Short mmCIF file of C-alpha atoms in Angstrom, two decimals:
data_model
loop_
_atom_site.label_atom_id
_atom_site.label_comp_id
_atom_site.label_asym_id
_atom_site.label_seq_id
_atom_site.Cartn_x
_atom_site.Cartn_y
_atom_site.Cartn_z
CA MET N 1 119.80 226.45 20.11
CA ASN N 2 119.54 228.36 17.11
CA THR N 3 118.90 228.85 15.12
CA THR N 4 118.28 229.13 15.66
CA THR N 5 118.18 228.47 18.76
CA LYS N 6 118.56 228.83 21.51
CA TYR N 7 117.60 231.38 24.18
CA ALA N 8 119.66 234.97 24.93
CA ALA N 9 117.74 236.95 27.28
CA THR N 10 118.04 240.49 26.28
CA ALA N 11 120.60 241.54 28.17
CA LEU N 12 123.05 238.45 26.93
CA ALA N 13 121.88 239.81 23.87
CA ALA N 14 122.73 243.29 24.18
CA ALA N 15 126.28 242.11 25.77
CA LEU N 16 127.01 239.75 22.73
CA GLY N 17 126.61 242.04 19.79
CA VAL N 18 129.82 241.71 18.51
CA THR N 19 130.35 238.71 16.67
CA VAL N 20 134.31 237.66 17.49
CA LEU N 21 134.84 235.89 20.69
CA ALA N 22 138.42 235.34 21.02
CA GLY N 23 140.07 233.30 23.59
CA CYS N 24 143.91 233.69 24.48
CA GLY N 25 146.88 233.08 22.33
CA SER N 26 148.74 233.73 19.30
CA SER N 27 147.05 234.37 16.36
CA ASP N 28 149.03 234.19 12.62
CA ASP N 29 145.40 234.73 10.91
CA THR N 30 143.25 237.83 11.96
CA SER N 31 140.83 237.90 8.78
CA GLY N 32 137.39 235.91 9.49
CA SER N 33 136.98 233.46 6.59
CA GLY N 34 139.64 230.64 7.72
CA THR N 35 142.97 229.35 8.91
CA SER N 36 145.90 228.64 7.48
CA LYS N 37 147.84 225.38 7.62
CA GLY N 38 149.82 225.47 10.73
CA SER N 39 147.61 228.44 12.25
CA LYS N 40 146.93 228.64 15.83
CA THR N 41 143.51 230.17 15.41
CA VAL N 42 140.65 228.27 15.07
CA THR N 43 137.52 229.55 13.33
CA LEU N 44 134.07 228.14 14.79
CA VAL N 45 130.74 229.27 12.54
CA SER N 46 127.51 229.68 14.62
CA HIS N 47 124.48 231.09 15.03
CA ASP N 48 123.71 234.06 16.72
CA SER N 49 123.07 232.34 19.95
CA PHE N 50 126.78 230.63 20.60
CA THR N 51 128.48 232.33 23.64
CA ALA N 52 131.53 230.67 25.81
CA SER N 53 133.19 232.49 28.82
CA LYS N 54 136.19 234.21 28.90
CA ASP N 55 137.86 231.51 31.04
CA VAL N 56 136.33 228.89 29.41
CA LEU N 57 137.82 229.85 25.82
CA GLU N 58 141.39 230.81 27.34
CA GLU N 59 141.73 227.49 29.29
CA PHE N 60 140.99 226.17 25.38
CA THR N 61 143.84 227.90 24.21
CA LYS N 62 145.96 227.18 27.30
CA GLU N 63 145.26 223.05 26.48
CA THR N 64 145.66 223.07 22.82
CA GLY N 65 147.90 226.72 21.85
CA TYR N 66 144.55 227.54 19.83
CA THR N 67 142.25 230.74 19.67
CA VAL N 68 139.01 229.96 19.17
CA LYS N 69 137.63 233.12 16.66
CA VAL N 70 133.52 233.30 16.36
CA LEU N 71 131.62 233.73 13.52
CA LYS N 72 128.12 234.87 14.10
CA SER N 73 125.64 234.13 11.34
CA GLY N 74 122.26 234.63 12.01
CA ASP N 75 119.72 232.58 12.82
CA ALA N 76 120.89 228.59 13.00
CA GLY N 77 118.79 227.87 9.16
CA ALA N 78 120.64 230.78 7.64
CA ALA N 79 123.77 229.77 9.39
CA LEU N 80 123.62 226.49 7.35
CA ASN N 81 122.31 228.02 4.45
CA GLN N 82 125.81 229.67 4.29
CA GLU N 83 128.00 226.86 4.56
CA ILE N 84 126.44 224.74 2.21
CA LEU N 85 126.06 227.17 -0.25
CA THR N 86 130.19 227.46 0.30
CA LYS N 87 130.60 223.84 0.19
CA GLY N 88 133.99 222.29 0.10
CA SER N 89 135.68 226.57 0.75
CA PRO N 90 133.83 226.93 4.42
CA ARG N 91 134.26 230.39 6.33
CA GLY N 92 135.55 228.00 9.07
CA ASP N 93 136.81 224.70 10.23
CA VAL N 94 134.07 223.59 12.49
CA PHE N 95 130.09 224.28 12.41
CA PHE N 96 128.32 224.72 15.72
CA GLY N 97 124.14 225.02 15.69
CA VAL N 98 122.77 222.59 12.83
CA ASP N 99 120.43 220.72 15.19
CA ASN N 100 118.30 217.53 14.68
CA THR N 101 115.46 219.64 12.56
CA LEU N 102 117.75 219.84 9.79
CA LEU N 103 120.19 217.57 10.39
CA SER N 104 119.34 215.45 7.51
CA ARG N 105 119.58 218.35 5.03
CA ALA N 106 123.29 219.49 6.18
CA LEU N 107 124.42 215.72 6.00
CA ASP N 108 122.58 215.11 2.52
CA GLN N 109 124.94 218.46 1.35
CA GLY N 110 128.68 216.62 2.90
CA ILE N 111 129.47 219.73 4.77
CA PHE N 112 131.17 217.80 7.47
CA THR N 113 134.53 215.56 7.49
CA PRO N 114 133.79 212.60 9.78
CA TYR N 115 135.77 212.84 12.88
CA GLU N 116 135.04 210.86 16.52
CA ALA N 117 135.74 213.54 18.90
CA LYS N 118 137.51 212.42 22.05
CA GLY N 119 135.20 211.75 24.73
CA LEU N 120 131.76 210.76 23.45
CA GLY N 121 131.54 207.67 24.94
CA ARG N 122 130.29 209.85 27.90
CA VAL N 123 127.97 211.54 25.64
CA ALA N 124 124.30 210.09 26.04
CA ALA N 125 123.70 207.92 23.13
CA ASP N 126 119.93 208.75 22.56
CA THR N 127 121.99 211.95 21.26
CA ARG N 128 124.27 210.88 18.95
CA LEU N 129 122.34 210.46 15.83
CA ASP N 130 124.78 210.14 13.46
CA ALA N 131 127.13 206.80 13.29
CA GLU N 132 129.55 208.16 10.45
CA HIS N 133 130.89 210.55 13.55
CA ARG N 134 129.95 213.20 11.01
CA VAL N 135 128.95 215.41 13.53
CA THR N 136 128.94 216.00 17.75
CA PRO N 137 126.01 216.09 19.41
CA VAL N 138 126.79 219.44 21.91
CA ASP N 139 123.58 220.26 24.04
CA THR N 140 119.56 219.62 24.23
CA GLY N 141 116.70 221.99 24.60
CA ASP N 142 113.25 221.17 25.34
CA ILE N 143 111.33 223.81 22.63
CA CYS N 144 108.43 224.80 24.68
CA VAL N 145 105.47 226.99 25.58
CA ASN N 146 106.25 229.70 27.98
CA TYR N 147 103.46 231.77 29.73
CA ASP N 148 103.31 234.72 31.09
CA LYS N 149 102.32 234.22 35.49
CA LYS N 150 101.21 237.56 35.95
CA TYR N 151 98.95 237.99 33.12
CA PHE N 152 97.03 234.84 33.98
CA ALA N 153 96.90 235.16 38.08
CA ASP N 154 95.98 238.69 36.51
CA LYS N 155 92.75 237.12 34.94
CA LYS N 156 92.76 234.38 37.30
CA LEU N 157 93.16 232.27 34.24
CA GLU N 158 95.14 228.53 33.89
CA PRO N 159 97.94 228.59 32.17
CA PRO N 160 97.35 225.86 29.20
CA SER N 161 99.01 222.89 30.07
CA SER N 162 98.92 221.20 26.52
CA SER N 163 98.93 222.10 23.27
CA ALA N 164 94.66 220.82 22.88
CA ASP N 165 94.46 223.41 25.65
CA LEU N 166 95.75 226.10 23.07
CA LEU N 167 92.53 226.01 21.02
CA LYS N 168 90.45 226.56 23.45
CA PRO N 169 88.47 229.87 23.40
CA ALA N 170 89.93 231.11 26.94
CA TYR N 171 93.49 231.22 25.08
CA LYS N 172 92.20 233.26 21.73
CA ASN N 173 94.48 235.86 20.22
CA LEU N 174 97.06 234.89 22.94
CA LEU N 175 99.98 233.08 21.52
CA VAL N 176 102.86 233.93 19.51
CA THR N 177 104.97 231.51 17.91
CA GLU N 178 108.07 231.65 15.46
CA ASN N 179 107.73 230.95 11.40
CA ALA N 180 108.52 227.12 10.75
CA ALA N 181 110.08 227.88 7.53
CA THR N 182 112.38 230.58 9.04
CA SER N 183 113.19 229.86 12.77
CA SER N 184 114.19 226.18 14.77
CA PRO N 185 111.91 227.03 17.78
CA GLY N 186 109.04 227.68 14.76
CA LEU N 187 109.77 224.37 12.85
CA GLY N 188 110.61 222.15 16.57
CA PHE N 189 107.12 223.61 17.50
CA LEU N 190 105.40 222.15 14.25
CA LEU N 191 107.07 219.06 14.90
CA GLY N 192 106.08 219.18 18.42
CA THR N 193 102.19 219.42 16.88
CA ILE N 194 103.08 216.37 14.57
CA ALA N 195 103.98 214.08 16.83
CA ASP N 196 100.84 214.67 19.27
CA SER N 197 97.97 215.55 16.68
CA GLY N 198 99.81 212.28 14.56
CA GLU N 199 100.92 213.29 10.25
CA ASP N 200 97.27 212.91 9.57
CA GLY N 201 95.88 215.37 12.36
CA TYR N 202 98.16 218.29 12.65
CA GLN N 203 96.58 219.96 9.34
CA ASP N 204 93.33 220.59 11.35
CA TYR N 205 95.06 221.42 14.56
CA TRP N 206 96.64 224.44 12.81
CA LYS N 207 93.53 225.07 10.87
CA LYS N 208 92.19 225.71 14.57
CA LEU N 209 95.11 227.15 15.94
CA LYS N 210 94.99 230.15 13.60
CA ALA N 211 91.48 230.05 13.92
CA ASN N 212 92.27 231.09 17.50
CA GLY N 213 94.43 234.21 16.90
CA VAL N 214 98.26 232.69 16.69
CA LYS N 215 100.21 235.37 15.46
CA VAL N 216 103.23 234.22 13.49
CA VAL N 217 106.75 236.23 13.35
CA ASP N 218 109.79 235.62 11.75
CA GLY N 219 112.19 234.56 14.79
CA TRP N 220 112.78 233.82 18.22
CA GLU N 221 113.69 237.32 19.62
CA GLN N 222 111.03 239.46 17.65
CA ALA N 223 108.61 236.58 19.55
CA TYR N 224 110.16 235.84 22.97
CA ASN N 225 111.78 239.99 23.35
CA GLU N 226 108.96 242.08 21.39
CA GLU N 227 105.50 240.29 21.16
CA PHE N 228 105.79 238.05 24.38
CA SER N 229 104.21 240.21 27.33
CA GLY N 230 106.52 238.04 29.80
CA SER N 231 109.88 238.46 28.99
CA ALA N 232 112.20 241.98 30.21
CA GLY N 233 112.48 242.47 26.71
CA GLY N 234 109.02 242.25 26.23
CA LYS N 235 107.42 244.44 29.30
CA LYS N 236 109.50 247.15 27.48
CA ALA N 237 108.04 246.93 23.94
CA HIS N 238 104.59 246.90 26.40
CA ALA N 239 104.17 243.46 24.31
CA ASP N 240 100.50 241.82 24.86
CA ARG N 241 100.65 238.15 24.24
CA PRO N 242 101.25 236.31 26.93
CA LEU N 243 102.03 232.95 25.25
CA VAL N 244 105.47 232.58 23.35
CA VAL N 245 107.07 229.45 21.86
CA SER N 246 110.28 229.84 23.46
CA TYR N 247 112.34 227.18 25.85
CA ALA N 248 111.59 225.03 28.72
CA SER N 249 115.19 227.03 30.34
CA SER N 250 113.69 230.17 29.53
CA PRO N 251 112.64 231.26 32.84
CA PRO N 252 116.05 230.66 34.62
CA ALA N 253 117.02 233.03 32.19
CA GLU N 254 114.74 235.62 32.95
CA VAL N 255 116.48 235.44 36.87
CA TYR N 256 119.72 235.44 36.24
CA TYR N 257 120.18 238.39 33.94
CA ALA N 258 117.33 240.10 36.69
CA ASP N 259 118.59 242.73 38.72
CA PRO N 260 117.98 242.24 41.22
CA GLN N 261 117.08 238.85 41.36
CA PRO N 262 113.47 237.31 42.01
CA THR N 263 112.97 234.52 44.37
CA GLU N 264 110.57 233.34 41.39
CA ALA N 265 110.78 233.10 37.64
CA PRO N 266 108.44 235.43 36.22
CA THR N 267 107.50 232.71 33.17
CA GLY N 268 106.52 228.97 33.48
CA VAL N 269 106.19 226.58 31.40
CA ALA N 270 103.80 224.75 29.88
CA THR N 271 105.47 221.01 30.08
CA SER N 272 103.32 219.00 27.66
CA THR N 273 103.54 220.61 24.44
CA CYS N 274 106.84 220.43 24.68
CA PHE N 275 109.69 219.28 21.58
CA ARG N 276 113.35 217.49 22.35
CA GLN N 277 116.07 220.11 20.44
CA ILE N 278 119.69 218.45 19.59
CA GLU N 279 122.03 220.60 18.58
CA PHE N 280 125.38 219.49 17.33
CA ALA N 281 128.59 220.41 15.57
CA GLY N 282 131.04 219.51 13.09
CA LEU N 283 134.83 219.64 11.39
CA LEU N 284 133.90 221.39 8.20
CA ASP N 285 134.85 219.46 4.41
CA GLY N 286 137.92 221.99 3.44
CA ALA N 287 138.53 223.10 6.92
CA LYS N 288 141.80 225.47 6.30
CA ASN N 289 142.75 224.21 10.21
CA GLU N 290 141.28 220.52 10.42
CA ALA N 291 144.23 220.10 13.27
CA GLY N 292 142.59 222.72 15.09
CA GLY N 293 139.00 222.12 14.44
CA LYS N 294 139.88 218.49 15.72
CA ALA N 295 140.45 219.95 19.08
CA LEU N 296 137.55 222.47 19.51
CA LEU N 297 135.34 219.59 18.49
CA ASP N 298 137.07 217.69 21.55
CA PHE N 299 136.26 220.31 23.44
CA LEU N 300 132.95 221.40 23.12
CA ILE N 301 132.47 218.06 24.74
CA SER N 302 134.62 218.84 27.44
CA LYS N 303 133.27 218.98 31.34
CA THR N 304 135.07 222.74 31.16
CA PHE N 305 132.17 223.57 28.33
CA GLN N 306 129.73 222.04 29.47
CA GLU N 307 129.48 222.77 32.63
CA ASP N 308 129.62 226.51 31.48
CA MET N 309 127.02 226.28 28.62
CA PRO N 310 123.74 225.80 31.16
CA LEU N 311 124.54 229.87 31.78
CA GLN N 312 125.71 230.85 28.69
CA MET N 313 123.04 229.74 26.40
CA PHE N 314 121.04 228.17 28.81
CA VAL N 315 120.79 224.85 27.12
CA ASP N 316 121.57 221.07 28.46
CA PRO N 317 124.81 219.31 28.55
CA VAL N 318 125.00 216.16 26.56
CA VAL N 319 127.62 214.88 29.10
CA GLU N 320 126.42 212.89 31.41
CA ASP N 321 126.71 214.00 35.63
CA THR N 322 127.58 217.61 34.34
CA LYS N 323 126.86 219.64 37.21
CA LEU N 324 124.36 221.92 36.86
CA PRO N 325 124.10 225.42 38.73
CA GLU N 326 121.29 225.51 41.17
CA VAL N 327 119.64 229.17 39.28
CA TYR N 328 119.49 226.62 36.43
CA THR N 329 117.94 223.85 37.85
CA LYS N 330 115.70 225.78 40.42
CA PHE N 331 113.81 227.76 37.72
CA GLY N 332 114.13 225.68 34.51
CA ALA N 333 111.06 223.18 34.19
CA THR N 334 111.50 219.31 33.63
CA VAL N 335 110.61 217.48 30.66
CA ASP N 336 109.92 214.27 31.44
CA LYS N 337 108.08 213.15 27.82
CA PRO N 338 108.95 215.09 25.30
CA PHE N 339 107.95 214.58 21.89
CA THR N 340 110.47 213.47 19.39
CA VAL N 341 110.39 212.85 15.54
CA ALA N 342 112.77 210.12 14.23
CA PRO N 343 115.38 212.56 12.06
CA ALA N 344 114.94 209.95 9.28
CA LYS N 345 110.91 211.14 9.27
CA ILE N 346 112.15 214.47 9.45
CA ALA N 347 114.09 214.34 6.43
CA THR N 348 111.43 212.74 4.14
CA HIS N 349 108.51 215.17 5.39
CA ARG N 350 110.77 217.93 6.78
CA GLU N 351 109.72 220.40 3.20
CA GLN N 352 105.83 219.28 3.02
CA TRP N 353 104.93 219.65 6.17
CA VAL N 354 106.96 223.25 5.99
CA ARG N 355 104.75 224.00 3.08
CA THR N 356 101.55 222.74 4.35
CA TRP N 357 101.91 224.60 6.93
CA THR N 358 102.82 228.23 5.70
CA SER N 359 100.09 227.44 3.16
CA LEU N 360 97.83 227.16 6.04
CA VAL N 361 98.81 229.46 8.52
CA VAL N 362 100.85 232.00 6.96
CA LYS N 363 98.97 232.45 3.55
#
C-alpha cells in the first residue's frame, strides 16, 4: 500500500534501504531512467514499500528473460506526482502503487496505456475498477486504527472498537494519524470517517477528534515507527501514543519480524474503523520497454507473485483462492465490513475534502 501505503516493519524497512531490486538475467541497460526497445531490463516505478522475494524476481526473469529494476520514489502520492510531471516520457515502464483514493487523478492525467493483463479473470471482480484496463489490481489492504495491547491491559482500559469511540475522554491524547494531504493511510482514514459519519457529519467528527487530542504527522513511517508505542520501532523511540492509523495486517508483521517470535501479536486492530484500499499497477504511456512492461503486469497477478506478497508487503492478494501463510492468517485481523467510498465520488470530492480537513485539523 502506499504510499504510501503500505505496511513495512522496521526490520524490513532497514533491509530495503536500497532503491533497486533486480532479478537474474542479462540486461543491456543499467540506467535507472527507462529502457530501450529490445532491452531485457524492465523498470518498475513504485512507492517505497514495494518489495518482492529475490527468488520470485528470479522466477520472472527465468520465465520471460526480463530483469526487473525497481525505482522507488517515496510515498505513493509523491511517486504518482513524479509520473504526472514526466507524463509521456516516464522514468520506467510500469508504475505500481496508485490506490483507489488517488486512482481518478492518475487516470485523468492519462499516464497509463491500456492493457488487459493475462489472468485478469481470476482477480476479484470488486477490485477491477477500470473497465478500460488502464490499471491492473494487484493487492488490497484495510487501513485501520491499531492499538498497543500492553498499554490498554496495564491501564485496565478497553481499546476503542469504532471511530465514535475515539471521541471519548478515555482516549484523549492517545491517537496519532497521518496527514490526509500527504499520506495514503491518512487519506484512507479520512475517507473512512466520511463513509461512517456522512458528508454532512465528518467535519463535526474531526472537530471533536481534534479537541480530543489527535496528533497528525506527515506519513506512516513516522506515525507507526516513531509515535506508536505498540510497534517495535515505537518501543525503541519511547513513543507514547498507543493508538495509530495503520493496517489490519500490521499485527502479523510485528510477530514475523520479532526475534524470538511471540505467541501473541503485541498490537490489535479496531476492525470497525477500517477503510478498504486497493492498489493498482499500470503500463506507463511512453514506456521504452512496452513488451517487458506487459509481461511484468501479467506476473504481478500470477500465483507466484500473489503468494509472495503477504509476507513481503503485508497486503492481501487480489487473485481469488491464493494460499496465505499461517502467520499472516493467524495474527492478521479479518475485516468483514470495511468502509468504502465510490471511486467516482472520491474523484469529485477528494480535493475539497482534503482542503476542508486541513483547515479543520492542521491549520
